[in-house]
Amino acid sequence: MSAGKAWLLLGVAGLFEMVWAIGLKYSEGFTRLWPSVVVVVGGAISFWMLAVAMRVLPAGTAYAVWTGIGAAGTALFGIALLGESASLARLGCIALIVAGVLGLKLVSGE
């Protein structure tokens, strides 16, 4: 697999991380069936894609990018879907996560 495909796969894995993370909220502690199924399936897909991308990409960089995509995306979806705070400080912190993810991508050499 090329590095470009690995990065694409890692990005999709990060999107699935957002799916399972938001699903956790809707599962209400795994007491609701379908959101719980989304969590398990989304998590499995996300971990699998991360593992495949790590065949090519440096482990530390891939993991940090994966968690960064998930963290920033989940925070943004929390704002959009769950009515969480959209304060300037919170948005600034999300921007710092995105900057860190982009920085890791740029300096990875892949």
Tab-separated table of C-alpha atoms in Angstrom:
chain	number	residue	atom	x	y	z
A	1	MET	CA	0.000	0.000	0.000
A	2	SER	CA	1.266	3.472	-0.812
A	3	ALA	CA	1.692	6.139	1.843
A	4	GLY	CA	-1.068	8.178	0.181
A	5	LYS	CA	-3.543	5.330	0.509
A	6	ALA	CA	-2.465	4.757	4.100
A	7	TRP	CA	-3.122	8.416	4.954
A	8	LEU	CA	-6.541	8.232	3.289
A	9	LEU	CA	-7.354	5.071	5.227
A	10	LEU	CA	-6.202	6.741	8.435
A	11	GLY	CA	-8.479	9.713	7.748
A	12	VAL	CA	-11.473	7.432	7.235
A	13	ALA	CA	-10.511	5.550	10.409
A	14	GLY	CA	-10.643	8.883	12.238
A	15	LEU	CA	-14.129	9.518	10.864
A	16	PHE	CA	-15.263	6.137	12.175
A	17	GLU	CA	-13.759	7.058	15.533
A	18	MET	CA	-16.103	10.047	15.591
A	19	VAL	CA	-19.014	7.730	14.768
A	20	TRP	CA	-18.378	5.384	17.664
A	21	ALA	CA	-17.577	8.188	20.085
A	22	ILE	CA	-20.822	10.053	19.379
A	23	GLY	CA	-22.594	6.683	19.411
A	24	LEU	CA	-21.428	6.221	22.999
A	25	LYS	CA	-23.441	9.262	24.014
A	26	TYR	CA	-26.557	8.021	22.226
A	27	SER	CA	-26.156	4.484	23.601
A	28	GLU	CA	-26.810	5.841	27.113
A	29	GLY	CA	-24.252	3.534	28.714
A	30	PHE	CA	-24.997	0.663	26.326
A	31	THR	CA	-28.643	0.561	27.409
A	32	ARG	CA	-29.970	1.297	23.886
A	33	LEU	CA	-29.450	-1.455	21.318
A	34	TRP	CA	-28.925	0.289	17.983
A	35	PRO	CA	-26.639	3.049	19.175
A	36	SER	CA	-24.663	0.350	21.013
A	37	VAL	CA	-24.380	-1.640	17.778
A	38	VAL	CA	-23.117	1.505	16.016
A	39	VAL	CA	-20.460	1.896	18.724
A	40	VAL	CA	-19.207	-1.682	18.393
A	41	VAL	CA	-19.259	-1.781	14.582
A	42	GLY	CA	-17.836	1.734	14.185
A	43	GLY	CA	-15.110	0.978	16.702
A	44	ALA	CA	-14.163	-2.280	14.999
A	45	ILE	CA	-13.950	-0.614	11.587
A	46	SER	CA	-11.957	2.299	12.991
A	47	PHE	CA	-9.431	0.069	14.795
A	48	TRP	CA	-9.048	-2.189	11.763
A	49	MET	CA	-8.395	0.749	9.431
A	50	LEU	CA	-5.897	2.213	11.909
A	51	ALA	CA	-4.076	-1.107	12.093
A	52	VAL	CA	-3.881	-1.400	8.310
A	53	ALA	CA	-2.625	2.188	7.943
A	54	MET	CA	0.051	1.484	10.566
A	55	ARG	CA	1.572	-1.106	8.249
A	56	VAL	CA	2.965	1.856	6.300
A	57	LEU	CA	2.825	4.904	8.584
A	58	PRO	CA	4.874	5.483	11.732
A	59	ALA	CA	2.908	4.136	14.712
A	60	GLY	CA	3.192	7.225	16.907
A	61	THR	CA	2.205	9.601	14.143
A	62	ALA	CA	-0.660	7.426	12.908
A	63	TYR	CA	-2.082	6.980	16.402
A	64	ALA	CA	-1.785	10.677	17.238
A	65	VAL	CA	-3.449	11.704	13.966
A	66	TRP	CA	-6.213	9.122	14.454
A	67	THR	CA	-6.982	10.311	17.982
A	68	GLY	CA	-6.713	13.957	16.906
A	69	ILE	CA	-9.258	13.494	14.128
A	70	GLY	CA	-11.539	11.687	16.527
A	71	ALA	CA	-11.140	14.198	19.344
A	72	ALA	CA	-11.591	17.322	17.239
A	73	GLY	CA	-14.406	15.834	15.178
A	74	THR	CA	-16.244	14.505	18.206
A	75	ALA	CA	-15.963	17.872	19.933
A	76	LEU	CA	-17.378	19.621	16.854
A	77	PHE	CA	-20.221	17.104	16.567
A	78	GLY	CA	-20.879	17.588	20.283
A	79	ILE	CA	-21.334	21.276	19.598
A	80	ALA	CA	-23.509	20.701	16.530
A	81	LEU	CA	-25.621	17.761	17.730
A	82	LEU	CA	-25.582	17.803	21.497
A	83	GLY	CA	-25.683	21.507	22.304
A	84	GLU	CA	-22.247	21.535	23.928
A	85	SER	CA	-20.455	24.827	24.481
A	86	ALA	CA	-19.049	26.613	21.454
A	87	SER	CA	-17.049	29.114	23.454
A	88	LEU	CA	-14.113	30.846	21.832
A	89	ALA	CA	-11.709	29.078	24.190
A	90	ARG	CA	-13.128	25.666	23.315
A	91	LEU	CA	-13.016	26.356	19.576
A	92	GLY	CA	-9.445	27.591	19.979
A	93	CYS	CA	-8.462	24.348	21.673
A	94	ILE	CA	-10.078	22.332	18.888
A	95	ALA	CA	-8.083	24.426	16.397
A	96	LEU	CA	-4.902	23.542	18.293
A	97	ILE	CA	-5.727	19.833	17.955
A	98	VAL	CA	-6.266	20.269	14.208
A	99	ALA	CA	-2.994	22.209	13.919
A	100	GLY	CA	-1.173	19.422	15.751
A	101	VAL	CA	-2.643	16.768	13.472
A	102	LEU	CA	-1.689	18.729	10.359
A	103	GLY	CA	1.778	19.366	11.765
A	104	LEU	CA	2.333	15.646	12.420
A	105	LYS	CA	1.209	14.857	8.882
A	106	LEU	CA	3.566	17.457	7.412
A	107	VAL	CA	6.644	16.355	9.360
A	108	SER	CA	6.077	12.602	9.113
A	109	GLY	CA	8.040	12.254	5.897
A	110	GLU	CA	5.402	9.892	4.455
